[in-house]
């Protein structure tokens, strides 16, 4: 045997370490699923934040109404504004039920049906004709609390 040829041989060596890039197909699938889940969670959190912000804004509107309009002196303006609050929430919460065209006793019945678990829901009858009545009789505190319950439940 030729000794020069034997000197040219290298010793046994292991394979080079595995490269971290490109990752195996399983890691790509896992990354895709992680992105989908994070996108879904992010959208849910954003929707929840917006809903909370909208509710807080509408509750502040009720507080502003109670602070600026005296129901004893201006009952029609008070009831009209409360009715507008109820209507705005209903338009967003029940888009398929044609809430925009409801008025009078139909509107009051709709509200009472949706708030049937609330106490003193019968006082919402005043919204049917109160804004047009020359001297409507109602309890502003009860109407205010019902509007708050409406916003918290459906706003």
Coordinates of N, CA, C and O in Angstrom, one line a residue:
X1 N 0.8 -1.2 0.0 CA 0.0 0.0 0.0 C 0.9 1.3 0.0 O 1.9 1.2 0.6
X2 N 0.4 2.3 -0.6 CA 1.1 3.5 -0.7 C 1.0 4.3 0.5 O -0.1 4.8 0.8
X3 N 2.0 4.6 1.3 CA 1.9 5.4 2.5 C 1.5 6.8 2.2 O 0.9 7.5 3.1
X4 N 1.8 7.4 1.1 CA 1.4 8.8 0.8 C -0.1 8.9 0.7 O -0.7 9.9 1.1
X5 N -0.7 7.9 0.1 CA -2.2 8.0 0.0 C -2.9 7.9 1.4 O -3.9 8.5 1.6
X6 N -2.3 7.1 2.3 CA -2.9 6.9 3.6 C -2.8 8.2 4.4 O -3.7 8.5 5.2
X7 N -1.8 9.0 4.2 CA -1.6 10.2 4.9 C -2.6 11.3 4.5 O -2.8 12.2 5.2
X8 N -3.2 11.1 3.3 CA -4.1 12.1 2.8 C -5.5 11.8 3.4 O -6.4 12.7 3.2
X9 N -5.8 10.7 4.0 CA -7.1 10.4 4.5 C -7.4 11.2 5.8 O -6.5 11.4 6.6
X10 N -8.6 11.6 6.0 CA -9.0 12.3 7.2 C -9.6 11.3 8.2 O -10.2 10.3 7.8
X11 N -9.6 11.7 9.4 CA -10.2 10.8 10.5 C -11.7 10.9 10.4 O -12.3 11.8 9.8
X12 N -12.4 10.0 11.1 CA -13.9 10.0 11.1 C -14.4 11.2 11.8 O -13.8 11.6 12.9
X13 N -15.4 11.9 11.3 CA -15.9 13.1 11.9 C -17.4 13.1 11.8 O -18.0 12.5 10.9
X14 N -18.1 13.8 12.7 CA -19.5 13.9 12.8 C -20.1 14.9 11.8 O -19.4 15.6 11.2
X15 N -21.4 14.8 11.6 CA -22.1 15.7 10.7 C -22.1 17.1 11.3 O -22.0 17.3 12.5
X16 N -22.1 18.1 10.5 CA -22.2 19.5 11.0 C -23.5 19.7 11.8 O -24.5 19.1 11.5
X17 N -23.5 20.6 12.7 CA -24.7 20.9 13.5 C -25.8 21.4 12.6 O -25.5 22.1 11.6
X18 N -27.0 21.1 13.0 CA -28.2 21.5 12.1 C -28.4 23.0 12.2 O -28.2 23.6 13.2
X19 N -28.7 23.6 11.1 CA -28.9 25.0 11.0 C -30.2 25.4 11.6 O -31.2 24.6 11.4
X20 N -30.3 26.6 12.1 CA -31.6 27.0 12.7 C -32.5 27.5 11.6 O -33.7 27.7 11.8
X21 N -32.0 27.9 10.4 CA -32.8 28.4 9.3 C -32.5 27.6 8.1 O -31.4 27.3 7.8
X22 N -33.5 27.2 7.4 CA -34.9 27.4 7.5 C -35.5 26.4 8.5 O -35.0 25.3 8.6
X23 N -36.5 26.8 9.2 CA -37.1 25.9 10.2 C -37.9 24.8 9.4 O -38.3 24.9 8.3
X24 N -38.1 23.7 10.2 CA -38.9 22.6 9.7 C -40.3 23.0 9.4 O -40.8 24.0 10.0
X25 N -41.0 22.3 8.5 CA -42.4 22.6 8.2 C -43.3 22.7 9.4 O -44.3 23.5 9.4
X26 N -43.1 21.9 10.4 CA -44.0 22.0 11.6 C -43.9 23.3 12.3 O -44.9 23.8 12.8
X27 N -42.7 23.9 12.3 CA -42.5 25.3 12.9 C -43.3 26.3 12.1 O -43.8 27.3 12.7
X28 N -43.3 26.2 10.8 CA -44.1 27.1 10.0 C -45.6 27.0 10.3 O -46.3 28.0 10.4
X29 N -46.1 25.8 10.4 CA -47.5 25.6 10.7 C -47.8 26.2 12.1 O -48.8 26.9 12.3
X30 N -46.9 25.9 13.1 CA -47.1 26.5 14.4 C -47.1 28.0 14.4 O -47.9 28.6 15.1
X31 N -46.2 28.6 13.7 CA -46.1 30.1 13.6 C -47.4 30.6 12.9 O -47.9 31.6 13.4
X32 N -47.9 30.0 11.9 CA -49.1 30.4 11.3 C -50.3 30.3 12.2 O -51.1 31.3 12.4
X33 N -50.4 29.2 12.9 CA -51.5 29.1 13.9 C -51.4 30.1 15.0 O -52.4 30.6 15.5
X34 N -50.2 30.4 15.5 CA -50.0 31.4 16.5 C -50.4 32.8 16.0 O -51.0 33.5 16.7
X35 N -50.1 33.1 14.8 CA -50.5 34.4 14.2 C -52.0 34.5 14.1 O -52.6 35.5 14.4
X36 N -52.6 33.4 13.7 CA -54.1 33.4 13.6 C -54.7 33.6 15.0 O -55.6 34.4 15.2
X37 N -54.2 32.9 16.0 CA -54.8 33.0 17.4 C -54.5 34.4 17.9 O -55.4 35.0 18.5
X38 N -53.3 35.0 17.7 CA -53.0 36.3 18.2 C -53.9 37.4 17.5 O -54.3 38.3 18.1
X39 N -54.1 37.2 16.2 CA -55.0 38.1 15.5 C -56.4 38.1 16.0 O -57.0 39.1 16.2
X40 N -56.9 36.9 16.2 CA -58.3 36.7 16.8 C -58.4 37.3 18.2 O -59.3 38.0 18.4
X41 N -57.4 37.0 19.0 CA -57.5 37.6 20.4 C -57.3 39.1 20.3 O -58.1 39.8 21.0
X42 N -56.5 39.6 19.5 CA -56.4 41.1 19.3 C -57.6 41.7 18.9 O -58.0 42.8 19.4
X43 N -58.3 41.1 17.9 CA -59.6 41.7 17.4 C -60.7 41.7 18.5 O -61.4 42.6 18.7
X44 N -60.7 40.6 19.3 CA -61.7 40.5 20.4 C -61.4 41.5 21.4 O -62.3 42.2 22.0
X45 N -60.1 41.7 21.8 CA -59.8 42.7 22.8 C -60.1 44.1 22.3 O -60.5 45.0 23.1
X46 N -59.8 44.4 21.0 CA -60.1 45.7 20.5 C -61.6 46.0 20.4 O -62.0 47.1 20.8
X47 N -62.4 45.0 20.1 CA -63.8 45.1 20.1 C -64.4 45.3 21.5 O -65.2 46.2 21.7
X48 N -63.8 44.6 22.5 CA -64.2 44.8 23.9 C -63.8 46.2 24.4 O -64.6 46.8 25.1
X49 N -62.7 46.7 24.0 CA -62.2 48.0 24.4 C -63.2 49.1 23.8 O -63.6 50.0 24.5
X50 N -63.5 48.9 22.5 CA -64.4 49.9 21.9 C -65.8 49.9 22.5 O -66.4 50.9 22.7
X51 N -66.3 48.7 22.8 CA -67.6 48.6 23.4 C -67.6 49.2 24.8 O -68.5 50.0 25.2
X52 N -66.5 49.0 25.6 CA -66.4 49.6 26.9 C -66.3 51.1 26.8 O -67.0 51.9 27.5
X53 N -65.6 51.6 25.8 CA -65.4 53.1 25.6 C -66.8 53.7 25.2 O -67.1 54.8 25.7
X54 N -67.5 53.0 24.3 CA -68.8 53.5 23.9 C -69.8 53.5 25.0 O -70.5 54.5 25.2
X55 N -69.8 52.5 25.8 CA -70.7 52.4 27.0 C -70.4 53.5 28.0 O -71.3 54.2 28.5
X56 N -69.1 53.7 28.2 CA -68.7 54.8 29.1 C -69.1 56.2 28.6 O -69.5 57.0 29.4
X57 N -69.0 56.4 27.3 CA -69.4 57.6 26.7 C -70.9 57.8 26.9 O -71.3 58.9 27.2
X58 N -71.7 56.8 26.6 CA -73.1 57.0 26.7 C -73.6 57.1 28.2 O -74.5 57.9 28.4
X59 N -72.9 56.5 29.1 CA -73.2 56.7 30.5 C -72.9 58.1 30.9 O -73.6 58.7 31.7
X60 N -71.8 58.6 30.4 CA -71.4 60.0 30.7 C -72.5 61.0 30.1 O -72.8 62.0 30.6
X61 N -73.1 60.6 28.9 CA -74.1 61.4 28.3 C -75.4 61.4 29.2 O -76.0 62.5 29.4
X62 N -75.7 60.3 29.9 CA -76.8 60.2 30.8 C -76.5 61.1 32.0 O -77.3 61.9 32.5
X63 N -75.3 61.1 32.5 CA -74.9 61.9 33.7 C -75.0 63.4 33.3 O -75.4 64.2 34.0
X64 N -74.5 63.7 32.1 CA -74.6 65.1 31.6 C -76.0 65.6 31.4 O -76.4 66.7 31.8
X65 N -76.9 64.7 31.0 CA -78.3 65.0 30.8 C -78.9 65.3 32.2 O -79.6 66.3 32.4
X66 N -78.6 64.4 33.2 CA -79.1 64.7 34.5 C -78.6 66.0 35.2 O -79.3 66.6 36.0
X67 N -77.4 66.4 34.8 CA -76.8 67.6 35.3 C -77.3 68.8 34.6 O -77.4 69.9 35.3
X68 N -77.7 68.7 33.4 CA -78.0 70.0 32.6 C -79.5 70.2 32.4 O -79.9 71.4 32.3
X69 N -80.3 69.2 32.3 CA -81.7 69.4 32.1 C -82.5 69.0 33.3 O -82.4 67.9 33.8
X70 N -83.3 69.9 33.8 CA -84.1 69.7 35.0 C -85.4 69.1 34.5 O -86.2 69.7 33.8
X71 N -85.7 67.8 34.9 CA -87.0 67.2 34.4 C -88.2 67.9 34.9 O -89.3 67.7 34.4
X72 N -88.1 68.6 36.0 CA -89.3 69.3 36.5 C -89.7 70.5 35.7 O -90.8 70.9 35.5
X73 N -88.6 71.2 35.1 CA -88.9 72.4 34.3 C -89.0 72.1 32.8 O -89.8 72.7 32.1
X74 N -88.2 71.2 32.4 CA -88.2 70.8 31.0 C -88.4 69.3 30.8 O -87.5 68.6 30.3
X75 N -89.6 68.8 31.1 CA -89.8 67.3 31.0 C -89.8 66.8 29.6 O -89.3 65.7 29.3
X76 N -90.2 67.6 28.6 CA -90.2 67.2 27.2 C -88.8 67.0 26.7 O -88.5 66.1 26.0
X77 N -88.0 68.0 27.0 CA -86.6 67.9 26.6 C -85.8 66.8 27.2 O -85.0 66.1 26.6
X78 N -86.1 66.5 28.5 CA -85.5 65.4 29.2 C -85.9 64.1 28.6 O -85.1 63.3 28.3
X79 N -87.2 63.9 28.4 CA -87.7 62.7 27.8 C -87.2 62.5 26.4 O -86.9 61.4 25.9
X80 N -87.2 63.6 25.6 CA -86.7 63.5 24.2 C -85.2 63.0 24.2 O -84.9 62.2 23.4
X81 N -84.4 63.6 25.1 CA -83.0 63.2 25.1 C -82.8 61.7 25.6 O -82.0 61.0 25.0
X82 N -83.6 61.4 26.6 CA -83.5 60.0 27.1 C -84.0 59.0 25.9 O -83.4 58.0 25.7
X83 N -85.0 59.4 25.3 CA -85.5 58.6 24.2 C -84.5 58.4 23.1 O -84.3 57.4 22.5
X84 N -83.7 59.5 22.8 CA -82.6 59.5 21.8 C -81.5 58.5 22.2 O -81.0 57.8 21.4
X85 N -81.2 58.5 23.5 CA -80.2 57.6 24.0 C -80.7 56.1 23.8 O -80.0 55.3 23.4
X86 N -81.9 55.9 24.2 CA -82.5 54.5 24.0 C -82.4 54.1 22.5 O -82.1 53.0 22.2
X87 N -82.8 55.0 21.7 CA -82.8 54.8 20.2 C -81.5 54.5 19.7 O -81.3 53.5 18.9
X88 N -80.5 55.2 20.1 CA -79.1 55.0 19.6 C -78.6 53.7 20.0 O -78.0 53.0 19.1
X89 N -78.8 53.3 21.2 CA -78.4 52.0 21.6 C -79.1 50.9 20.9 O -78.5 49.9 20.5
X90 N -80.4 51.0 20.7 CA -81.2 50.0 20.0 C -80.8 49.9 18.6 O -80.8 48.7 18.0
X91 N -80.5 51.0 17.9 CA -80.1 50.9 16.5 C -78.8 50.1 16.3 O -78.6 49.3 15.4
X92 N -77.9 50.2 17.3 CA -76.7 49.4 17.2 C -76.9 48.0 17.7 O -76.3 47.0 17.1
X93 N -77.7 47.7 18.7 CA -77.8 46.4 19.3 C -78.8 45.5 18.5 O -78.6 44.3 18.5
X94 N -79.8 46.1 17.8 CA -80.8 45.3 17.1 C -81.0 45.9 15.7 O -82.0 46.4 15.4
X95 N -80.0 45.7 14.8 CA -80.1 46.3 13.5 C -81.1 45.6 12.6 O -81.6 46.3 11.7
X96 N -81.5 44.4 12.9 CA -82.4 43.7 12.0 C -83.9 43.9 12.5 O -84.8 43.4 11.8
X97 N -84.1 44.6 13.5 CA -85.5 44.7 14.0 C -86.2 46.1 13.7 O -87.2 46.4 14.3
X98 N -85.6 46.9 12.8 CA -86.2 48.1 12.3 C -86.6 49.0 13.5 O -87.7 49.6 13.6
X99 N -85.7 49.2 14.4 CA -85.9 50.1 15.6 C -86.0 51.6 15.2 O -86.7 52.3 15.9
X100 N -85.5 52.0 14.1 CA -85.5 53.4 13.7 C -86.9 53.8 13.4 O -87.3 55.0 13.6
X101 N -87.8 53.0 12.9 CA -89.2 53.4 12.6 C -90.2 53.2 13.7 O -91.3 53.6 13.6
X102 N -89.7 52.5 14.8 CA -90.6 52.3 15.9 C -90.9 53.7 16.6 O -90.0 54.5 16.8
X103 N -92.2 53.8 17.0 CA -92.5 55.0 17.8 C -93.7 54.7 18.6 O -94.4 53.7 18.5
X104 N -94.0 55.6 19.6 CA -95.2 55.5 20.4 C -95.2 54.2 21.3 O -94.2 53.8 21.8
X105 N -96.4 53.6 21.3 CA -96.5 52.5 22.2 C -95.8 51.2 21.7 O -95.3 50.4 22.5
X106 N -95.5 51.2 20.4 CA -94.7 50.1 19.8 C -93.3 50.2 20.3 O -92.7 49.2 20.7
X107 N -92.8 51.4 20.4 CA -91.4 51.6 20.9 C -91.3 51.3 22.4 O -90.4 50.7 22.8
X108 N -92.3 51.8 23.1 CA -92.3 51.5 24.6 C -92.4 50.0 24.8 O -91.7 49.5 25.7
X109 N -93.2 49.3 24.1 CA -93.4 47.9 24.3 C -92.1 47.1 23.9 O -91.7 46.2 24.6
X110 N -91.4 47.6 22.9 CA -90.1 47.0 22.5 C -89.1 47.1 23.6 O -88.4 46.2 24.0
X111 N -89.0 48.3 24.2 CA -88.1 48.6 25.3 C -88.4 47.8 26.5 O -87.6 47.2 27.2
X112 N -89.7 47.7 26.8 CA -90.1 46.9 28.0 C -89.9 45.4 27.8 O -89.5 44.7 28.8
X113 N -90.0 45.0 26.6 CA -89.8 43.5 26.3 C -88.3 43.2 26.5 O -87.9 42.2 27.0
X114 N -87.4 44.1 26.1 CA -86.0 43.9 26.2 C -85.5 44.1 27.6 O -84.4 43.5 28.0
X115 N -86.1 44.9 28.4 CA -85.7 45.2 29.8 C -86.7 44.5 30.8 O -86.8 45.0 31.9
X116 N -87.3 43.4 30.4 CA -88.3 42.8 31.2 C -87.8 42.4 32.6 O -88.6 42.2 33.5
X117 N -86.5 42.2 32.8 CA -86.0 41.7 34.1 C -85.7 42.9 35.0 O -85.4 42.7 36.2
X118 N -85.8 44.1 34.5 CA -85.5 45.3 35.3 C -86.8 45.7 36.1 O -87.9 45.6 35.6
X119 N -86.6 46.1 37.4 CA -87.7 46.6 38.1 C -88.2 47.9 37.6 O -87.5 48.7 36.9
X120 N -89.5 48.2 37.7 CA -90.1 49.4 37.3 C -90.0 49.7 35.8 O -89.9 50.8 35.4
X121 N -90.0 48.6 35.0 CA -89.9 48.8 33.6 C -91.2 49.4 33.0 O -91.1 50.0 31.9
X122 N -92.2 49.3 33.8 CA -93.5 49.9 33.3 C -93.4 51.4 33.2 O -94.2 52.0 32.4
X123 N -92.5 52.1 33.8 CA -92.4 53.5 33.7 C -91.9 54.0 32.4 O -91.9 55.2 32.1
X124 N -91.5 53.0 31.5 CA -91.1 53.4 30.2 C -92.3 53.8 29.2 O -92.0 54.2 28.1
X125 N -93.5 53.5 29.7 CA -94.7 54.0 29.0 C -94.6 55.5 28.7 O -95.2 55.9 27.7
X126 N -94.0 56.2 29.5 CA -93.9 57.7 29.4 C -93.2 58.1 28.1 O -93.4 59.1 27.5
X127 N -92.3 57.2 27.6 CA -91.6 57.5 26.4 C -92.5 57.4 25.1 O -92.1 58.0 24.1
X128 N -93.6 56.8 25.2 CA -94.5 56.7 24.1 C -95.2 58.0 23.8 O -95.3 58.4 22.6
X129 N -95.6 58.8 24.8 CA -96.2 60.1 24.5 C -95.7 61.2 25.4 O -96.1 62.3 25.2
X130 N -94.8 60.9 26.3 CA -94.2 62.0 27.2 C -93.6 63.1 26.5 O -93.8 64.3 26.9
X131 N -92.8 62.9 25.4 CA -92.1 64.1 24.8 C -93.1 65.0 24.1 O -92.8 66.2 23.8
X132 N -94.4 64.5 23.9 CA -95.4 65.4 23.3 C -96.5 65.8 24.2 O -97.3 66.7 23.9
X133 N -96.5 65.3 25.4 CA -97.5 65.6 26.4 C -97.1 67.0 27.0 O -96.0 67.2 27.4
X134 N -98.1 67.9 27.3 CA -97.8 69.2 27.9 C -97.2 69.0 29.3 O -96.4 69.8 29.7
X135 N -97.7 68.1 30.1 CA -97.3 67.9 31.4 C -97.1 66.4 31.7 O -98.0 65.8 32.4
X136 N -96.1 65.8 31.3 CA -95.9 64.3 31.5 C -95.5 64.1 33.0 O -94.8 64.9 33.6
X137 N -96.0 63.0 33.5 CA -95.8 62.6 34.9 C -94.8 61.4 34.9 O -95.2 60.3 34.3
X138 N -93.6 61.5 35.4 CA -92.7 60.4 35.5 C -91.7 60.7 36.6 O -91.5 61.8 37.0
X139 N -91.0 59.6 36.9 CA -89.9 59.7 37.9 C -88.6 59.7 37.1 O -88.2 58.7 36.5
X140 N -87.9 60.9 37.2 CA -86.7 61.0 36.4 C -85.6 60.1 36.9 O -84.8 59.6 36.1
X141 N -85.5 59.8 38.2 CA -84.5 58.8 38.7 C -84.7 57.4 38.1 O -83.8 56.8 37.8
X142 N -86.0 57.0 38.1 CA -86.3 55.7 37.5 C -85.9 55.6 36.0 O -85.3 54.6 35.6
X143 N -86.3 56.6 35.3 CA -86.0 56.7 33.9 C -84.5 56.7 33.7 O -84.0 56.0 32.8
X144 N -83.8 57.4 34.5 CA -82.3 57.5 34.4 C -81.7 56.1 34.7 O -80.8 55.7 33.9
X145 N -82.2 55.5 35.7 CA -81.6 54.1 36.0 C -82.0 53.1 34.9 O -81.2 52.2 34.6
X146 N -83.1 53.2 34.3 CA -83.5 52.3 33.2 C -82.6 52.6 32.0 O -82.2 51.6 31.3
X147 N -82.3 53.8 31.8 CA -81.4 54.1 30.6 C -80.0 53.6 30.9 O -79.3 53.1 30.0
X148 N -79.6 53.7 32.1 CA -78.3 53.1 32.5 C -78.3 51.6 32.3 O -77.3 51.0 31.8
X149 N -79.3 50.9 32.8 CA -79.4 49.5 32.6 C -79.5 49.1 31.1 O -78.8 48.1 30.7
X150 N -80.2 49.9 30.3 CA -80.2 49.7 28.9 C -78.9 49.8 28.3 O -78.5 48.9 27.4
X151 N -78.1 50.8 28.6 CA -76.8 51.0 28.1 C -75.8 49.9 28.5 O -75.1 49.3 27.7
X152 N -75.9 49.5 29.8 CA -75.0 48.4 30.3 C -75.3 47.1 29.7 O -74.5 46.3 29.5
X153 N -76.6 46.8 29.4 CA -77.0 45.6 28.8 C -76.8 45.5 27.3 O -76.3 44.5 26.8
X154 N -77.1 46.5 26.6 CA -77.1 46.5 25.1 C -76.1 47.4 24.5 O -75.9 47.3 23.3
X155 N -75.6 48.4 25.2 CA -74.7 49.4 24.6 C -73.4 48.8 24.2 O -72.6 49.1 23.6

